[in-house]
mmCIF file of C-alpha atoms in Angstrom:
data_model
loop_
_atom_site.group_PDB
_atom_site.id
_atom_site.type_symbol
_atom_site.label_atom_id
_atom_site.label_comp_id
_atom_site.label_asym_id
_atom_site.label_seq_id
_atom_site.Cartn_x
_atom_site.Cartn_y
_atom_site.Cartn_z
ATOM 1 C CA MET A 1 305.379 58.752 39.082
ATOM 2 C CA GLY A 2 308.217 61.137 38.269
ATOM 3 C CA ARG A 3 310.556 59.524 35.778
ATOM 4 C CA SER A 4 313.658 61.645 36.099
ATOM 5 C CA CYS A 5 316.513 59.189 36.122
ATOM 6 C CA SER A 6 318.257 58.060 39.239
ATOM 7 C CA ASN A 7 321.742 59.227 38.351
ATOM 8 C CA SER A 8 323.144 62.310 40.039
ATOM 9 C CA ASP A 9 322.850 64.744 37.109
ATOM 10 C CA GLY A 10 319.104 64.180 36.704
ATOM 11 C CA CYS A 11 319.259 63.178 33.032
ATOM 12 C CA GLN A 12 316.974 60.590 31.513
ATOM 13 C CA ARG A 13 319.332 57.828 30.316
ATOM 14 C CA ILE A 14 317.943 56.301 27.134
ATOM 15 C CA ALA A 15 318.645 53.510 24.671
ATOM 16 C CA VAL A 16 317.434 54.128 21.119
ATOM 17 C CA LEU A 17 316.662 50.969 19.149
ATOM 18 C CA GLY A 18 316.347 51.715 15.438
ATOM 19 C CA ALA A 19 318.493 54.818 15.758
ATOM 20 C CA THR A 20 318.922 55.516 12.040
ATOM 21 C CA GLY A 21 315.260 55.170 11.071
ATOM 22 C CA SER A 22 312.708 57.979 10.950
ATOM 23 C CA ILE A 23 311.612 57.757 14.607
ATOM 24 C CA GLY A 24 315.135 57.101 15.857
ATOM 25 C CA THR A 25 316.502 60.093 13.953
ATOM 26 C CA GLN A 26 313.810 62.371 15.388
ATOM 27 C CA THR A 27 314.407 60.987 18.885
ATOM 28 C CA LEU A 28 318.044 61.943 18.623
ATOM 29 C CA ASP A 29 317.007 65.406 17.477
ATOM 30 C CA VAL A 30 314.981 65.766 20.687
ATOM 31 C CA ALA A 31 318.023 64.599 22.661
ATOM 32 C CA ARG A 32 320.175 67.247 20.976
ATOM 33 C CA ARG A 33 317.670 69.922 21.972
ATOM 34 C CA HIS A 34 317.684 68.840 25.619
ATOM 35 C CA PRO A 35 321.238 67.696 26.476
ATOM 36 C CA ASP A 36 320.666 68.629 30.121
ATOM 37 C CA LEU A 37 317.620 66.338 30.334
ATOM 38 C CA VAL A 38 318.421 63.405 28.010
ATOM 39 C CA LYS A 39 321.570 61.286 27.792
ATOM 40 C CA VAL A 40 321.790 58.710 25.022
ATOM 41 C CA VAL A 41 323.671 55.725 26.473
ATOM 42 C CA SER A 42 322.983 53.001 23.876
ATOM 43 C CA LEU A 43 322.148 52.757 20.182
ATOM 44 C CA ALA A 44 320.947 49.885 18.014
ATOM 45 C CA VAL A 45 320.772 49.830 14.217
ATOM 46 C CA ASN A 46 320.278 47.103 11.661
ATOM 47 C CA SER A 47 322.974 47.690 9.066
ATOM 48 C CA HIS A 48 323.870 51.397 8.803
ATOM 49 C CA VAL A 49 327.216 50.973 10.524
ATOM 50 C CA GLU A 50 328.938 54.146 9.332
ATOM 51 C CA LYS A 51 326.037 56.342 10.443
ATOM 52 C CA ALA A 52 325.771 54.457 13.733
ATOM 53 C CA VAL A 53 329.466 55.057 14.444
ATOM 54 C CA CYS A 54 329.036 58.783 13.769
ATOM 55 C CA LEU A 55 326.105 58.889 16.190
ATOM 56 C CA ALA A 56 328.019 56.895 18.791
ATOM 57 C CA ARG A 57 330.813 59.451 18.633
ATOM 58 C CA GLU A 58 328.423 62.407 18.723
ATOM 59 C CA PHE A 59 326.534 61.180 21.795
ATOM 60 C CA GLY A 60 329.411 59.381 23.493
ATOM 61 C CA VAL A 61 327.424 56.173 23.901
ATOM 62 C CA GLY A 62 328.823 53.223 25.781
ATOM 63 C CA ASN A 63 326.971 50.489 23.889
ATOM 64 C CA LEU A 64 326.206 49.863 20.229
ATOM 65 C CA ALA A 65 324.329 46.916 18.727
ATOM 66 C CA ILE A 66 324.333 46.035 15.023
ATOM 67 C CA GLY A 67 321.468 43.725 14.095
ATOM 68 C CA ASP A 68 323.100 42.532 10.840
ATOM 69 C CA GLU A 69 325.779 40.038 11.902
ATOM 70 C CA SER A 70 327.445 40.230 8.490
ATOM 71 C CA ARG A 71 328.702 43.715 9.443
ATOM 72 C CA ARG A 72 331.205 42.425 12.019
ATOM 73 C CA ASP A 73 334.167 43.372 9.833
ATOM 74 C CA ASP A 74 332.844 46.704 8.617
ATOM 75 C CA PRO A 75 335.842 49.071 8.489
ATOM 76 C CA ALA A 76 333.733 51.940 9.840
ATOM 77 C CA LEU A 77 333.766 50.240 13.268
ATOM 78 C CA ALA A 78 337.355 51.416 13.693
ATOM 79 C CA GLY A 79 335.924 54.873 14.334
ATOM 80 C CA LEU A 80 333.992 53.904 17.458
ATOM 81 C CA PRO A 81 334.703 56.071 20.510
ATOM 82 C CA ALA A 82 337.017 54.616 23.125
ATOM 83 C CA GLY A 83 335.230 52.352 25.568
ATOM 84 C CA CYS A 84 332.149 51.807 23.375
ATOM 85 C CA ARG A 85 331.138 48.141 23.443
ATOM 86 C CA VAL A 86 329.669 46.718 20.229
ATOM 87 C CA GLY A 87 327.592 43.566 19.738
ATOM 88 C CA PHE A 88 326.058 41.909 16.689
ATOM 89 C CA GLY A 89 322.825 40.110 15.946
ATOM 90 C CA PRO A 90 319.304 40.211 17.381
ATOM 91 C CA GLU A 91 320.491 39.069 20.817
ATOM 92 C CA ALA A 92 322.844 42.052 21.083
ATOM 93 C CA VAL A 93 319.937 44.377 20.295
ATOM 94 C CA ARG A 94 317.787 42.778 22.992
ATOM 95 C CA GLU A 95 320.616 42.982 25.525
ATOM 96 C CA LEU A 96 320.689 46.767 25.212
ATOM 97 C CA ALA A 97 317.191 46.827 26.700
ATOM 98 C CA GLN A 98 318.402 45.095 29.840
ATOM 99 C CA LEU A 99 321.598 46.981 30.647
ATOM 100 C CA ASP A 100 322.085 48.703 33.979
ATOM 101 C CA GLY A 101 322.318 52.444 33.731
ATOM 102 C CA THR A 102 319.370 52.707 31.319
ATOM 103 C CA ASP A 103 316.115 54.316 32.427
ATOM 104 C CA LEU A 104 314.099 54.237 29.215
ATOM 105 C CA VAL A 105 314.260 52.220 26.011
ATOM 106 C CA LEU A 106 312.783 53.786 22.901
ATOM 107 C CA ASN A 107 311.898 50.906 20.603
ATOM 108 C CA ALA A 108 311.715 52.124 17.009
ATOM 109 C CA LEU A 109 312.752 48.830 15.429
ATOM 110 C CA MET A 110 310.943 47.870 12.240
ATOM 111 C CA GLY A 111 308.613 44.900 12.034
ATOM 112 C CA ALA A 112 308.256 41.830 14.214
ATOM 113 C CA ALA A 113 311.897 42.115 15.370
ATOM 114 C CA GLY A 114 310.787 44.731 17.876
ATOM 115 C CA LEU A 115 308.598 42.357 19.890
ATOM 116 C CA GLU A 116 311.433 40.599 21.711
ATOM 117 C CA ALA A 117 313.080 43.930 22.532
ATOM 118 C CA SER A 118 309.834 45.267 24.016
ATOM 119 C CA TYR A 119 309.391 42.102 26.063
ATOM 120 C CA ALA A 120 312.982 42.255 27.322
ATOM 121 C CA THR A 121 312.637 45.934 28.248
ATOM 122 C CA LEU A 122 309.574 45.431 30.426
ATOM 123 C CA LYS A 123 310.938 42.223 31.962
ATOM 124 C CA ALA A 124 314.049 44.187 32.971
ATOM 125 C CA GLY A 125 311.926 46.815 34.717
ATOM 126 C CA LYS A 126 312.767 49.598 32.273
ATOM 127 C CA VAL A 127 310.336 52.155 30.886
ATOM 128 C CA LEU A 128 309.356 51.317 27.299
ATOM 129 C CA ALA A 129 308.696 54.168 24.871
ATOM 130 C CA LEU A 130 307.036 52.182 22.118
ATOM 131 C CA ALA A 131 307.172 53.059 18.431
ATOM 132 C CA ASN A 132 307.172 49.457 17.180
ATOM 133 C CA LYS A 133 303.633 48.507 16.138
ATOM 134 C CA GLU A 134 304.214 44.772 15.963
ATOM 135 C CA SER A 135 304.998 44.588 19.685
ATOM 136 C CA LEU A 136 301.302 45.055 20.393
ATOM 137 C CA VAL A 137 299.708 44.002 17.102
ATOM 138 C CA VAL A 138 301.489 40.640 17.232
ATOM 139 C CA GLY A 139 302.355 40.251 20.905
ATOM 140 C CA GLY A 140 299.962 42.442 22.848
ATOM 141 C CA ASP A 141 298.748 39.433 24.848
ATOM 142 C CA LEU A 142 302.334 38.927 26.073
ATOM 143 C CA ILE A 143 303.387 42.563 26.453
ATOM 144 C CA MET A 144 300.456 44.134 28.288
ATOM 145 C CA PRO A 145 300.569 41.875 31.396
ATOM 146 C CA LEU A 146 304.129 43.186 31.963
ATOM 147 C CA ALA A 147 303.216 46.857 31.554
ATOM 148 C CA THR A 148 301.702 49.577 33.693
ATOM 149 C CA HIS A 149 300.372 53.012 32.802
ATOM 150 C CA GLU A 150 303.785 54.508 33.577
ATOM 151 C CA THR A 151 306.136 51.848 32.217
ATOM 152 C CA LEU A 152 304.719 51.717 28.672
ATOM 153 C CA LEU A 153 304.459 55.072 26.936
ATOM 154 C CA PRO A 154 303.191 55.081 23.327
ATOM 155 C CA VAL A 155 305.182 57.081 20.793
ATOM 156 C CA ASP A 156 302.769 56.871 17.835
ATOM 157 C CA SER A 157 301.112 60.271 17.560
ATOM 158 C CA GLU A 158 297.613 58.774 17.792
ATOM 159 C CA HIS A 159 298.284 56.621 20.825
ATOM 160 C CA SER A 160 300.211 59.360 22.587
ATOM 161 C CA ALA A 161 297.167 61.578 21.980
ATOM 162 C CA ILE A 162 294.775 58.974 23.410
ATOM 163 C CA TYR A 163 297.081 58.436 26.393
ATOM 164 C CA GLN A 164 296.989 62.161 27.118
ATOM 165 C CA CYS A 165 293.189 62.315 26.699
ATOM 166 C CA TYR A 166 292.914 59.641 29.420
ATOM 167 C CA LEU A 167 295.070 61.567 31.897
ATOM 168 C CA GLY A 168 292.996 62.560 34.927
ATOM 169 C CA GLU A 169 290.041 60.449 33.815
ATOM 170 C CA ASN A 170 288.496 57.169 34.945
ATOM 171 C CA PRO A 171 289.092 54.734 32.043
ATOM 172 C CA ALA A 172 285.895 52.877 32.968
ATOM 173 C CA GLU A 173 283.967 56.014 32.030
ATOM 174 C CA ALA A 174 285.303 56.091 28.459
ATOM 175 C CA TYR A 175 282.681 55.265 25.827
ATOM 176 C CA ARG A 176 284.908 54.971 22.752
ATOM 177 C CA ILE A 177 288.129 56.096 21.146
ATOM 178 C CA TRP A 178 288.134 58.210 17.988
ATOM 179 C CA LEU A 179 291.266 57.192 16.095
ATOM 180 C CA THR A 180 292.075 59.816 13.486
ATOM 181 C CA CYS A 181 293.585 59.161 10.077
ATOM 182 C CA SER A 182 294.956 61.540 7.447
ATOM 183 C CA GLY A 183 293.414 59.385 4.722
ATOM 184 C CA GLY A 184 296.763 58.986 2.984
ATOM 185 C CA PRO A 185 297.596 60.240 -0.528
ATOM 186 C CA PHE A 186 294.843 58.255 -2.292
ATOM 187 C CA ARG A 187 291.678 59.236 -0.435
ATOM 188 C CA GLY A 188 288.780 59.357 -2.890
ATOM 189 C CA MET A 189 290.311 56.956 -5.413
ATOM 190 C CA THR A 190 288.376 54.006 -6.806
ATOM 191 C CA ARG A 191 289.609 50.454 -6.547
ATOM 192 C CA ASP A 192 290.671 50.472 -10.218
ATOM 193 C CA GLU A 193 292.596 53.725 -9.736
ATOM 194 C CA LEU A 194 294.327 52.320 -6.669
ATOM 195 C CA ALA A 195 295.530 49.354 -8.711
ATOM 196 C CA GLN A 196 297.509 51.717 -10.969
ATOM 197 C CA VAL A 197 299.394 53.474 -8.171
ATOM 198 C CA THR A 198 303.209 53.306 -8.272
ATOM 199 C CA ALA A 199 305.533 52.889 -5.307
ATOM 200 C CA GLU A 200 306.848 56.396 -5.888
ATOM 201 C CA GLN A 201 303.337 57.828 -5.612
ATOM 202 C CA ALA A 202 302.565 55.750 -2.520
ATOM 203 C CA LEU A 203 305.712 56.952 -0.760
ATOM 204 C CA ALA A 204 304.611 60.598 -1.060
ATOM 205 C CA HIS A 205 302.559 60.918 2.153
ATOM 206 C CA PRO A 206 300.747 64.276 2.353
ATOM 207 C CA THR A 207 301.495 65.184 5.982
ATOM 208 C CA TRP A 208 303.908 62.799 7.731
ATOM 209 C CA THR A 209 307.545 61.876 7.058
ATOM 210 C CA MET A 210 308.023 58.175 7.805
ATOM 211 C CA GLY A 211 309.946 55.105 6.698
ATOM 212 C CA PRO A 212 308.916 53.313 3.462
ATOM 213 C CA LYS A 213 307.052 50.383 5.039
ATOM 214 C CA ILE A 214 304.859 52.479 7.307
ATOM 215 C CA THR A 215 304.280 54.982 4.485
ATOM 216 C CA ILE A 216 302.899 52.209 2.259
ATOM 217 C CA ASP A 217 300.789 50.970 5.178
ATOM 218 C CA SER A 218 299.417 54.492 5.488
ATOM 219 C CA SER A 219 298.533 54.592 1.793
ATOM 220 C CA THR A 220 296.569 51.310 2.048
ATOM 221 C CA LEU A 221 295.108 52.305 5.467
ATOM 222 C CA MET A 222 296.586 49.084 6.877
ATOM 223 C CA ASN A 223 298.440 51.344 9.287
ATOM 224 C CA LYS A 224 295.164 52.521 10.795
ATOM 225 C CA GLY A 225 293.983 48.967 11.269
ATOM 226 C CA LEU A 226 297.215 48.121 13.046
ATOM 227 C CA GLU A 227 296.765 51.184 15.243
ATOM 228 C CA ALA A 228 293.245 50.096 16.159
ATOM 229 C CA ILE A 229 294.661 46.772 17.393
ATOM 230 C CA GLU A 230 297.327 48.668 19.330
ATOM 231 C CA ALA A 231 294.672 50.875 20.939
ATOM 232 C CA HIS A 232 292.664 47.769 21.858
ATOM 233 C CA HIS A 233 295.638 46.441 23.821
ATOM 234 C CA LEU A 234 296.986 49.707 25.218
ATOM 235 C CA PHE A 235 293.691 50.987 26.559
ATOM 236 C CA ASN A 236 291.889 47.697 27.205
ATOM 237 C CA VAL A 237 288.936 48.402 24.906
ATOM 238 C CA PRO A 238 287.229 46.176 22.310
ATOM 239 C CA VAL A 239 288.343 46.737 18.725
ATOM 240 C CA ASP A 240 284.799 47.850 17.867
ATOM 241 C CA LYS A 241 285.073 50.635 20.461
ATOM 242 C CA VAL A 242 287.852 52.173 18.352
ATOM 243 C CA LYS A 243 286.114 54.350 15.766
ATOM 244 C CA ILE A 244 288.274 55.415 12.824
ATOM 245 C CA VAL A 245 287.666 58.816 11.267
ATOM 246 C CA ILE A 246 289.596 60.548 8.484
ATOM 247 C CA GLN A 247 290.896 63.997 9.492
ATOM 248 C CA PRO A 248 292.937 65.190 6.487
ATOM 249 C CA GLN A 249 294.612 68.167 8.169
ATOM 250 C CA SER A 250 296.301 65.771 10.664
ATOM 251 C CA CYS A 251 295.745 68.374 13.351
ATOM 252 C CA ILE A 252 293.544 66.300 15.662
ATOM 253 C CA HIS A 253 295.712 63.347 16.596
ATOM 254 C CA SER A 254 292.901 61.367 18.257
ATOM 255 C CA MET A 255 290.043 61.762 20.731
ATOM 256 C CA VAL A 256 288.407 59.947 23.635
ATOM 257 C CA GLU A 257 284.644 60.139 24.073
ATOM 258 C CA TYR A 258 283.251 59.618 27.572
ATOM 259 C CA VAL A 259 279.920 58.164 28.672
ATOM 260 C CA ASP A 260 278.438 61.601 29.379
ATOM 261 C CA GLY A 261 279.012 62.671 25.758
ATOM 262 C CA SER A 262 282.087 64.781 26.508
ATOM 263 C CA ILE A 263 284.952 64.358 24.056
ATOM 264 C CA LYS A 264 288.585 65.177 24.793
ATOM 265 C CA ALA A 265 290.723 65.780 21.722
ATOM 266 C CA HIS A 266 294.472 66.126 21.406
ATOM 267 C CA LEU A 267 295.523 68.680 18.786
ATOM 268 C CA GLY A 268 298.915 69.805 17.621
ATOM 269 C CA ALA A 269 301.341 70.112 14.739
ATOM 270 C CA ALA A 270 301.979 67.086 12.529
ATOM 271 C CA ASP A 271 305.486 66.557 13.898
ATOM 272 C CA MET A 272 306.544 63.243 15.425
ATOM 273 C CA ARG A 273 309.013 64.966 17.727
ATOM 274 C CA ILE A 274 306.092 66.098 19.897
ATOM 275 C CA PRO A 275 304.914 62.593 20.937
ATOM 276 C CA ILE A 276 308.525 61.379 21.095
ATOM 277 C CA GLN A 277 309.397 64.213 23.441
ATOM 278 C CA PHE A 278 306.311 63.585 25.576
ATOM 279 C CA ALA A 279 307.404 59.956 26.073
ATOM 280 C CA LEU A 280 310.841 61.152 27.197
ATOM 281 C CA SER A 281 309.584 63.985 29.412
ATOM 282 C CA TYR A 282 306.472 62.466 31.028
ATOM 283 C CA PRO A 283 305.089 63.487 33.507
ATOM 284 C CA HIS A 284 306.587 66.880 32.566
ATOM 285 C CA ARG A 285 306.454 68.894 29.340
ATOM 286 C CA TRP A 286 309.422 70.521 27.656
ATOM 287 C CA GLU A 287 309.566 73.391 25.179
ATOM 288 C CA THR A 288 308.111 72.447 21.776
ATOM 289 C CA PRO A 289 310.567 71.231 19.114
ATOM 290 C CA CYS A 290 308.484 72.591 16.220
ATOM 291 C CA PRO A 291 306.493 75.647 15.087
ATOM 292 C CA ARG A 292 303.190 76.199 16.867
ATOM 293 C CA ILE A 293 299.784 76.023 15.168
ATOM 294 C CA ASP A 294 297.893 79.284 14.674
ATOM 295 C CA PHE A 295 294.241 78.284 14.919
ATOM 296 C CA ALA A 296 293.156 81.687 13.646
ATOM 297 C CA THR A 297 294.691 80.858 10.275
ATOM 298 C CA LEU A 298 294.184 77.072 10.207
ATOM 299 C CA GLY A 299 290.944 77.494 8.248
ATOM 300 C CA LYS A 300 288.957 74.305 8.874
ATOM 301 C CA LEU A 301 288.955 70.776 10.204
ATOM 302 C CA ASP A 302 287.328 68.100 8.030
ATOM 303 C CA PHE A 303 286.055 64.645 8.970
ATOM 304 C CA PHE A 304 285.176 61.695 6.718
ATOM 305 C CA GLU A 305 284.255 58.044 7.017
ATOM 306 C CA PRO A 306 286.947 55.677 5.652
ATOM 307 C CA ASP A 307 286.178 53.763 2.437
ATOM 308 C CA TYR A 308 286.365 50.208 3.751
ATOM 309 C CA GLU A 309 285.539 48.657 0.357
ATOM 310 C CA THR A 310 288.355 50.346 -1.554
ATOM 311 C CA PHE A 311 290.925 50.149 1.249
ATOM 312 C CA ARG A 312 290.461 46.506 2.152
ATOM 313 C CA CYS A 313 293.623 46.302 4.229
ATOM 314 C CA LEU A 314 291.839 48.350 6.880
ATOM 315 C CA THR A 315 288.916 45.915 6.956
ATOM 316 C CA LEU A 316 291.243 42.907 7.127
ATOM 317 C CA ALA A 317 293.261 44.365 9.995
ATOM 318 C CA LEU A 318 290.113 45.106 12.001
ATOM 319 C CA ASP A 319 288.877 41.567 11.346
ATOM 320 C CA ALA A 320 292.202 40.208 12.608
ATOM 321 C CA GLY A 321 291.918 42.347 15.741
ATOM 322 C CA ARG A 322 288.415 41.079 16.443
ATOM 323 C CA THR A 323 289.535 37.467 15.970
ATOM 324 C CA GLY A 324 292.556 37.955 18.237
ATOM 325 C CA GLY A 325 294.948 35.198 19.231
ATOM 326 C CA THR A 326 297.561 34.494 16.582
ATOM 327 C CA MET A 327 295.517 35.964 13.713
ATOM 328 C CA PRO A 328 297.046 39.478 13.958
ATOM 329 C CA CYS A 329 300.495 37.877 13.774
ATOM 330 C CA ALA A 330 299.595 36.063 10.561
ATOM 331 C CA MET A 331 298.038 39.206 9.106
ATOM 332 C CA SER A 332 301.027 41.395 9.986
ATOM 333 C CA ALA A 333 303.584 38.956 8.565
ATOM 334 C CA ALA A 334 301.661 38.611 5.310
ATOM 335 C CA ASN A 335 301.410 42.380 5.012
ATOM 336 C CA GLU A 336 305.159 42.843 5.513
ATOM 337 C CA VAL A 337 305.915 40.384 2.703
ATOM 338 C CA ALA A 338 303.370 41.950 0.356
ATOM 339 C CA VAL A 339 304.522 45.515 1.061
ATOM 340 C CA ALA A 340 308.131 44.529 0.350
ATOM 341 C CA ALA A 341 306.997 42.992 -2.943
ATOM 342 C CA PHE A 342 305.129 46.167 -3.902
ATOM 343 C CA LEU A 343 308.138 48.344 -3.095
ATOM 344 C CA ALA A 344 310.258 46.037 -5.279
ATOM 345 C CA GLY A 345 307.806 46.356 -8.174
ATOM 346 C CA ARG A 346 306.654 42.743 -7.981
ATOM 347 C CA CYS A 347 302.964 43.380 -7.324
ATOM 348 C CA ARG A 348 300.298 46.081 -7.407
ATOM 349 C CA LEU A 349 299.168 48.083 -4.396
ATOM 350 C CA THR A 350 295.817 46.283 -4.465
ATOM 351 C CA ASP A 351 297.587 42.920 -4.435
ATOM 352 C CA ILE A 352 298.690 43.624 -0.873
ATOM 353 C CA ASP A 353 295.228 43.057 0.579
ATOM 354 C CA ALA A 354 294.706 40.034 -1.689
ATOM 355 C CA VAL A 355 297.813 38.389 -0.232
ATOM 356 C CA VAL A 356 296.845 39.276 3.330
ATOM 357 C CA GLN A 357 293.342 37.890 2.848
ATOM 358 C CA THR A 358 294.677 34.624 1.411
ATOM 359 C CA VAL A 359 296.984 34.108 4.392
ATOM 360 C CA MET A 360 294.306 35.017 6.936
ATOM 361 C CA GLU A 361 291.787 32.618 5.395
ATOM 362 C CA ALA A 362 294.284 29.756 5.625
ATOM 363 C CA HIS A 363 295.473 30.527 9.155
ATOM 364 C CA ARG A 364 294.211 28.452 12.070
ATOM 365 C CA THR A 365 293.979 30.836 15.025
ATOM 366 C CA ALA A 366 295.249 29.787 18.441
ATOM 367 C CA PRO A 367 295.655 31.612 21.758
ATOM 368 C CA VAL A 368 298.980 33.452 22.121
ATOM 369 C CA GLU A 369 301.280 31.487 24.412
ATOM 370 C CA SER A 370 304.886 32.537 23.769
ATOM 371 C CA ILE A 371 307.258 34.495 21.585
ATOM 372 C CA ALA A 372 308.522 31.220 20.110
ATOM 373 C CA GLN A 373 304.978 30.341 19.033
ATOM 374 C CA LEU A 374 304.555 33.760 17.410
ATOM 375 C CA GLU A 375 307.871 33.354 15.589
ATOM 376 C CA GLU A 376 306.574 30.095 14.101
ATOM 377 C CA VAL A 377 303.315 31.736 13.031
ATOM 378 C CA ASP A 378 305.277 34.633 11.537
ATOM 379 C CA ALA A 379 307.556 32.326 9.531
ATOM 380 C CA GLU A 380 304.672 30.149 8.326
ATOM 381 C CA SER A 381 302.651 33.206 7.300
ATOM 382 C CA ARG A 382 305.589 34.690 5.385
ATOM 383 C CA ARG A 383 305.962 31.457 3.429
ATOM 384 C CA ALA A 384 302.230 31.469 2.699
ATOM 385 C CA ALA A 385 302.383 35.116 1.598
ATOM 386 C CA SER A 386 305.290 34.408 -0.756
ATOM 387 C CA ALA A 387 303.311 31.538 -2.278
ATOM 388 C CA ALA A 388 300.270 33.793 -2.682
ATOM 389 C CA LEU A 389 302.389 36.369 -4.506
ATOM 390 C CA LEU A 390 303.636 33.707 -6.911
ATOM 391 C CA ALA A 391 300.056 32.615 -7.539
ATOM 392 C CA LEU A 392 299.127 36.169 -8.482
ATOM 393 C CA GLY A 393 301.617 35.944 -11.329
#
């Protein structure tokens, strides 16, 4: 399926949800590099109104959504380009995904808020470039029945790599997925050492530049557990067929092993613009946005087993994925609350998994039935996580 857009100039018309975050910013950089191939028609942000207005003017967008309704009277809105429509609140963000004149929606919203946007995008028949983990971790049972191989393109570097390793292959002949992990900044630490880590230290990821929440998730290895659940949904494999391996150089982005013992690996620079660009260009490839790797000087590639005892968030996430139903929703909500508390200095890094475990143990799992049901589970789990934090003292 060729996905060049249907308008006369041949550009891919895209909406960027989460335009001022790490993924959104890098998406717009790709758009700047390929103005003849990408046209940004809509932007959504949460609260960075002044920056959003600057971007709206730069790209000449026709639609802007501000998730934070309290920003309705922000004076920066006076600088919007003529003809640019602006809406406020979560509904306005979702509506961007359904507008005519949009070919692809890149969903880089943070947290569970991205689920409804992903659902709306696929229901509207648009292509979804997905960088929002919770869409699949929380709502994979709702999202995947709406998606096809060519209407849902993963943006995470690992899932983009797996997607590309499947190209030209029979998925039924895959034996397992090797999901690679940098190991984060604290690989090799003991549990006691991990308990002393500060937020500043945890935010210093060794190879990737990301937003604060996902950076903390990477330091606890929760992020890798979430990605295993995503891979389970995206590629229709059991969670236990997703094997996690630490690859500190972040050069191998993931691998697929086939039944005959052959393994296809996707390698490249540790630059998120590569998988972002692939999602925008598929089934074609455009000139690289970053320096190329010189394998003659790379030196070595290392592989290690994760420490599941020290990094308990990884174990908990995998347990949630195996349980399925509403359990991943409860786990994800509890993690968001605990990570926010750690970033605010209200708990230790090792308290994050304690809070998640408490919420998971109390949760009564049910089959996923609707977004409304998941919203209730999310709210209940956040309340339970807040109570667990208070109990920790």
